[in-house]
Short mmCIF file of C-alpha atoms and ligand atoms in Angstrom, two decimals:
data_model
loop_
_atom_site.label_atom_id
_atom_site.label_comp_id
_atom_site.label_asym_id
_atom_site.label_seq_id
_atom_site.Cartn_x
_atom_site.Cartn_y
_atom_site.Cartn_z
CA MET M 13 52.28 121.89 236.29
CA SER M 14 50.92 118.46 237.12
CA ARG M 15 48.75 117.96 240.18
CA ILE M 16 50.82 117.55 243.31
CA VAL M 17 50.67 114.12 244.95
CA THR M 18 52.40 113.62 248.29
CA ARG M 19 52.47 110.75 250.73
CA PHE M 20 53.07 109.85 254.33
CA ALA M 21 54.84 106.48 254.60
CA PRO M 22 55.34 105.36 258.18
CA SER M 23 56.66 101.96 259.20
CA PRO M 24 54.34 100.36 261.76
CA THR M 25 57.19 99.30 264.00
CA GLY M 26 56.46 101.68 266.86
CA ARG M 27 54.23 104.54 267.94
CA LEU M 28 54.42 107.81 266.01
CA HIS M 29 55.93 110.86 267.72
CA LEU M 30 55.80 114.58 267.05
CA GLY M 31 58.44 114.33 264.32
CA HIS M 32 56.11 112.06 262.34
CA ALA M 33 53.23 114.48 262.87
CA TYR M 34 55.40 117.32 261.57
CA SER M 35 56.29 115.34 258.44
CA ALA M 36 52.70 114.25 257.82
CA VAL M 37 51.36 117.79 258.28
CA ARG M 38 53.91 119.17 255.81
CA ALA M 39 53.13 116.52 253.20
CA HIS M 40 49.40 117.02 253.69
CA ALA M 41 49.70 120.82 253.46
CA LEU M 42 51.84 120.75 250.33
CA ALA M 43 49.17 118.66 248.58
CA ARG M 44 46.07 120.37 249.92
CA GLU M 45 47.32 123.94 249.31
CA SER M 46 47.21 123.25 245.57
CA GLY M 47 44.22 120.89 245.47
CA GLY M 48 46.54 117.92 245.17
CA ALA M 49 46.33 114.44 246.69
CA PHE M 50 47.76 113.21 249.98
CA LEU M 51 48.28 109.44 250.17
CA LEU M 52 49.01 107.04 252.99
CA ARG M 53 51.39 104.13 252.65
CA ILE M 54 52.05 101.64 255.43
CA GLU M 55 55.62 100.37 255.04
CA ASP M 56 55.07 96.99 256.64
CA ILE M 57 57.66 94.84 254.85
CA ASP M 58 59.47 93.99 258.08
CA GLY M 59 57.42 90.98 259.15
CA THR M 60 59.08 90.67 262.53
CA ARG M 61 58.85 94.32 263.64
CA SER M 62 55.58 95.48 262.00
CA ARG M 63 52.57 95.18 264.34
CA PRO M 64 48.83 95.56 263.59
CA GLU M 65 48.41 97.67 266.74
CA HIS M 66 50.89 100.19 265.35
CA ILE M 67 48.87 100.40 262.10
CA ASP M 68 45.77 101.10 264.21
CA GLY M 69 47.76 103.72 266.11
CA ILE M 70 48.88 105.46 262.89
CA LEU M 71 45.30 105.63 261.63
CA ALA M 72 44.06 106.96 264.98
CA ASP M 73 46.84 109.58 265.08
CA LEU M 74 46.06 110.86 261.56
CA ASP M 75 42.38 110.97 262.36
CA TRP M 76 43.11 112.87 265.58
CA LEU M 77 45.29 115.39 263.73
CA GLY M 78 42.53 115.84 261.12
CA LEU M 79 44.78 114.75 258.24
CA ASP M 80 42.51 113.15 255.65
CA TYR M 81 44.08 111.03 252.91
CA ASP M 82 42.95 110.10 249.42
CA ASP M 83 42.58 106.67 247.82
CA ALA M 84 42.96 103.31 249.47
CA ILE M 85 45.86 102.83 251.87
CA ASN M 86 48.86 101.20 250.19
CA TYR M 87 50.17 98.32 252.32
CA GLN M 88 53.61 97.26 251.19
CA SER M 89 53.06 93.75 252.51
CA GLU M 90 50.44 93.35 249.74
CA ARG M 91 52.82 94.34 246.98
CA LEU M 92 55.56 91.76 247.38
CA PRO M 93 55.04 90.30 243.86
CA ARG M 94 55.69 93.75 242.34
CA TYR M 95 58.95 94.07 244.22
CA ALA M 96 59.95 90.57 243.16
CA GLU M 97 59.28 91.47 239.50
CA ALA M 98 61.53 94.51 239.72
CA LEU M 99 64.22 92.51 241.44
CA ASP M 100 63.96 89.88 238.67
CA ARG M 101 64.45 92.61 236.10
CA LEU M 102 67.67 93.74 237.83
CA LYS M 103 68.83 90.15 238.11
CA ALA M 104 68.15 89.56 234.42
CA ILE M 105 70.42 92.45 233.40
CA GLY M 106 73.15 91.24 235.75
CA LEU M 107 72.92 94.09 238.22
CA ALA M 108 71.75 92.14 241.28
CA TYR M 109 73.74 89.39 242.94
CA PRO M 110 73.01 87.02 245.85
CA CYS M 111 74.87 87.76 249.08
CA PHE M 112 75.37 84.93 251.55
CA CYS M 113 77.38 86.92 254.11
CA THR M 114 76.26 87.11 257.71
CA ARG M 115 76.57 90.40 259.58
CA ALA M 116 79.45 88.87 261.58
CA GLU M 117 81.33 87.92 258.40
CA ILE M 118 80.89 91.39 256.95
CA ALA M 119 82.09 93.00 260.21
CA ALA M 120 85.13 90.67 260.33
CA GLU M 121 86.08 91.42 256.74
CA ILE M 122 85.79 95.16 257.32
CA ALA M 123 87.84 94.90 260.53
CA ALA M 124 90.57 92.95 258.73
CA SER M 125 90.89 95.52 255.96
CA ALA M 126 93.16 98.49 256.52
CA HIS M 127 91.30 100.69 254.05
CA ALA M 128 87.64 99.64 254.26
CA PRO M 129 85.69 102.27 252.31
CA HIS M 130 83.14 104.21 254.33
CA GLY M 131 79.98 106.00 253.22
CA PRO M 132 77.50 108.25 255.04
CA ASP M 133 75.99 105.19 256.75
CA GLY M 134 79.33 103.72 257.89
CA ALA M 135 81.56 101.04 256.43
CA LEU M 136 80.44 99.80 253.01
CA TYR M 137 79.74 96.19 252.16
CA PRO M 138 83.16 94.91 251.07
CA GLY M 139 81.80 93.20 247.92
CA THR M 140 82.71 89.65 249.00
CA CYS M 141 79.82 87.94 247.20
CA ARG M 142 80.12 90.18 244.14
CA ARG M 143 83.39 88.35 243.47
CA LEU M 144 81.96 84.81 243.64
CA THR M 145 82.06 82.79 240.46
CA ALA M 146 78.80 81.75 238.80
CA ALA M 147 79.53 78.15 239.83
CA ASP M 148 80.06 79.14 243.50
CA ARG M 149 76.81 81.07 243.48
CA ALA M 150 74.87 78.23 241.90
CA ALA M 151 76.20 75.79 244.50
CA ARG M 152 75.16 78.01 247.40
CA MET M 153 71.66 79.08 246.33
CA ASP M 154 70.05 76.86 249.01
CA GLU M 155 71.73 78.94 251.74
CA PRO M 156 69.91 81.95 253.13
CA HIS M 157 70.83 84.95 250.99
CA ALA M 158 70.06 88.58 250.42
CA TRP M 159 70.25 90.32 247.02
CA ARG M 160 72.52 93.32 246.50
CA LEU M 161 72.82 95.87 243.75
CA ASP M 162 76.13 95.85 241.88
CA THR M 163 76.26 99.64 242.18
CA GLU M 164 79.35 100.22 240.06
CA ALA M 165 77.98 98.16 237.20
CA ALA M 166 74.60 99.87 237.60
CA LEU M 167 76.16 103.33 237.38
CA ALA M 168 77.77 102.37 234.09
CA GLU M 169 74.24 101.75 232.72
CA VAL M 170 72.70 105.13 233.50
CA PRO M 171 73.31 108.62 232.08
CA SER M 172 75.61 110.83 234.09
CA PRO M 173 75.25 113.00 236.10
CA LEU M 174 72.28 111.71 238.10
CA THR M 175 70.59 114.56 239.91
CA TRP M 176 67.46 115.36 241.86
CA ASP M 177 65.53 118.50 242.50
CA ASP M 178 65.40 119.15 246.25
CA ALA M 179 63.18 121.94 247.62
CA HIS M 180 65.70 122.67 250.40
CA ALA M 181 69.05 121.76 248.88
CA GLY M 182 68.45 122.72 245.22
CA THR M 183 69.88 120.47 242.50
CA VAL M 184 71.69 117.59 244.16
CA PHE M 185 74.15 115.36 242.35
CA ALA M 186 73.37 111.79 243.33
CA ARG M 187 76.38 109.74 244.43
CA PRO M 188 74.96 106.23 244.93
CA ASP M 189 78.51 104.84 244.77
CA ALA M 190 79.06 106.34 248.22
CA PHE M 191 76.65 103.69 249.59
CA GLY M 192 78.27 100.64 248.02
CA ASP M 193 76.24 97.61 247.05
CA VAL M 194 72.97 98.25 248.85
CA VAL M 195 70.53 95.51 249.73
CA LEU M 196 67.60 95.06 247.31
CA ALA M 197 66.03 92.08 249.11
CA ARG M 198 66.86 91.02 252.62
CA LYS M 199 67.45 87.52 253.88
CA ASP M 200 64.28 87.82 255.98
CA ALA M 201 62.16 89.94 253.58
CA PRO M 202 61.73 89.61 249.79
CA THR M 203 62.51 93.30 249.27
CA SER M 204 64.27 96.18 250.99
CA TYR M 205 63.25 99.68 251.98
CA HIS M 206 65.15 101.17 249.01
CA LEU M 207 63.47 98.97 246.38
CA ALA M 208 59.96 99.11 247.85
CA VAL M 209 59.90 102.88 248.38
CA THR M 210 61.21 103.57 244.89
CA LEU M 211 58.59 101.35 243.24
CA ASP M 212 55.74 102.60 245.40
CA ASP M 213 56.41 106.29 244.94
CA ALA M 214 56.16 105.66 241.21
CA ALA M 215 53.15 103.31 241.46
CA GLN M 216 51.25 105.82 243.59
CA GLY M 217 52.10 108.67 241.22
CA VAL M 218 53.89 110.63 243.95
CA THR M 219 55.19 113.90 242.51
CA ASP M 220 56.66 115.29 245.73
CA VAL M 221 58.31 113.24 248.45
CA VAL M 222 58.17 115.05 251.78
CA ARG M 223 60.28 113.35 254.45
CA GLY M 224 62.87 114.02 257.13
CA ALA M 225 66.48 114.94 256.47
CA ASP M 226 67.50 111.57 257.92
CA LEU M 227 66.43 110.05 254.59
CA PHE M 228 68.34 112.57 252.45
CA ALA M 229 71.18 110.07 252.00
CA ALA M 230 68.81 107.32 250.85
CA THR M 231 67.69 109.52 247.96
CA HIS M 232 71.09 108.97 246.29
CA VAL M 233 70.24 105.29 246.03
CA HIS M 234 66.60 105.89 245.08
CA ARG M 235 67.60 108.04 242.11
CA LEU M 236 69.76 105.21 240.77
CA LEU M 237 67.00 102.64 241.20
CA GLN M 238 64.44 104.97 239.57
CA THR M 239 66.71 105.40 236.58
CA LEU M 240 67.46 101.70 236.22
CA LEU M 241 63.76 100.81 236.44
CA ASP M 242 62.58 103.62 234.10
CA LEU M 243 60.62 105.36 236.83
CA PRO M 244 60.01 109.10 237.06
CA ALA M 245 61.95 111.19 239.58
CA PRO M 246 59.76 112.98 242.11
CA ARG M 247 60.78 116.31 243.66
CA TYR M 248 62.13 115.90 247.17
CA HIS M 249 61.46 118.00 250.26
CA HIS M 250 63.81 116.79 252.98
CA HIS M 251 62.74 118.81 255.98
CA PRO M 252 64.76 119.39 259.15
CA LEU M 253 64.17 116.90 261.94
CA LEU M 254 62.57 117.77 265.23
CA ALA M 255 64.72 117.96 268.31
CA GLY M 256 63.53 117.76 271.88
CA GLU M 257 64.97 119.07 275.13
CA GLY M 258 68.73 119.54 274.86
CA GLY M 259 68.63 119.44 271.06
CA ALA M 260 68.58 115.63 270.78
CA ARG M 261 66.83 114.32 267.72
CA LEU M 262 63.39 112.87 268.40
CA ALA M 263 63.30 109.18 267.97
CA LYS M 264 61.40 106.39 269.57
CA ARG M 265 64.57 105.24 271.23
CA HIS M 266 65.04 108.56 272.99
CA GLY M 267 61.74 108.22 274.78
CA ALA M 268 59.95 111.05 272.91
CA PRO M 269 56.27 111.19 273.92
CA ALA M 270 54.12 109.30 271.43
CA LEU M 271 51.28 111.08 269.66
CA ALA M 272 49.04 108.53 271.35
CA ASP M 273 50.11 109.92 274.74
CA LEU M 274 49.27 113.48 273.64
CA ARG M 275 45.99 112.25 272.15
CA HIS M 276 44.98 110.38 275.29
CA GLY M 277 46.13 113.35 277.38
CA GLY M 278 43.40 115.46 275.77
CA MET M 279 45.53 117.62 273.46
CA ASP M 280 43.59 119.20 270.59
CA GLY M 281 44.84 117.35 267.47
CA PRO M 282 43.66 119.79 264.75
CA ALA M 283 45.04 122.73 266.78
CA LEU M 284 48.41 120.98 267.00
CA ALA M 285 48.33 120.26 263.23
CA ALA M 286 47.52 123.94 262.56
CA GLU M 287 50.49 125.06 264.67
CA LEU M 288 52.84 122.61 262.94
CA ARG M 289 51.54 123.78 259.56
CA GLU M 290 52.58 127.34 260.51
CA GLY M 291 56.00 126.04 261.58
CA ARG M 292 55.30 126.58 265.28
CA LEU M 293 56.46 123.76 267.54
CA PRO M 294 55.26 122.98 271.06
CA SER M 295 57.52 124.36 273.76
CA GLY M 296 60.68 122.33 274.33
CA TYR M 297 60.89 121.35 270.68
CA SER M 298 63.00 122.87 267.91
CA LEU M 299 64.14 122.06 264.39
CA ALA M 300 67.50 120.33 264.47
CA PRO M 301 70.18 122.17 262.45
CA ALA M 302 70.98 120.57 259.10
CA GLY M 303 73.48 117.77 259.57
CA VAL M 304 72.05 116.59 262.88
CA GLU M 305 70.48 113.55 261.36
CA ASP M 306 71.20 110.75 263.73
N1 LIG A 428 58.97 104.22 256.28
C1 LIG A 428 60.00 105.18 256.50
C2 LIG A 428 60.03 105.57 257.99
O1 LIG A 428 59.05 105.36 258.69
C3 LIG A 428 59.81 106.45 255.71
C4 LIG A 428 60.00 106.22 254.28
C5 LIG A 428 60.01 107.47 253.39
O2 LIG A 428 59.41 108.48 253.73
O3 LIG A 428 60.64 107.36 252.34
O4 LIG A 428 61.03 106.07 258.44
#
């Protein structure tokens, strides 16, 4: 079996909480138990929400927990040309189209439709800009636009069925069509989470993606992008999310204590990491049952 390579890929848009520590510890342990590599990727493509102080906080948290990582840190903001190249490839084969819709226009179109299709993330993009003529598109290219994947056309290009190997769920049949025409590049960023994460997992040689069950759904899309771009499929380990008091999922918005608070409060970081590695959670915390993802 090839050497295991895992990664921790936080977005520096806020302070990390215990759920992040749990994910990082699991990814680190999976690699280290077999002499593999554990990599760090900073997912800082969101220029308006990413902050240098959060990057500093992530590094300080990992250091406090005693989680050492291999190789140089991968900053997504430094890899924009690679994402653009991949997007160009999808454009060249006619699988990406410009989308000029505003959020309000999309919401209005969905509201006006009696049978708007829904996926796991809510109502799907209604495909308005997919139906534009080439001449209409050409005339509007000066307007702000995102790029979307023509998912139905893309599915016709790849072998069926698309599957992935999931450590918790077994063999999963990918259904990217359930997500509609996902965004490949945003109006305000030259890529999207889906495109950047797919390219970077391959570029960093990640064999095993360890991440929370909240990203299980995204893997349907990632498998399609990997196949279209001739990238290998990693194994996936979507672990249960942490819940706090009352069973609510930990998230920054729910006021979960940040790791920085625990760190400054004098908690022993390596001892916490050792507990998490054994699957023991601090009192008041539990693993959310599968399905409690948002
Ligand atoms: N950057 C994502 C986050 O912080 C995680 C991406 C991933 O693990 O695929 O939620």
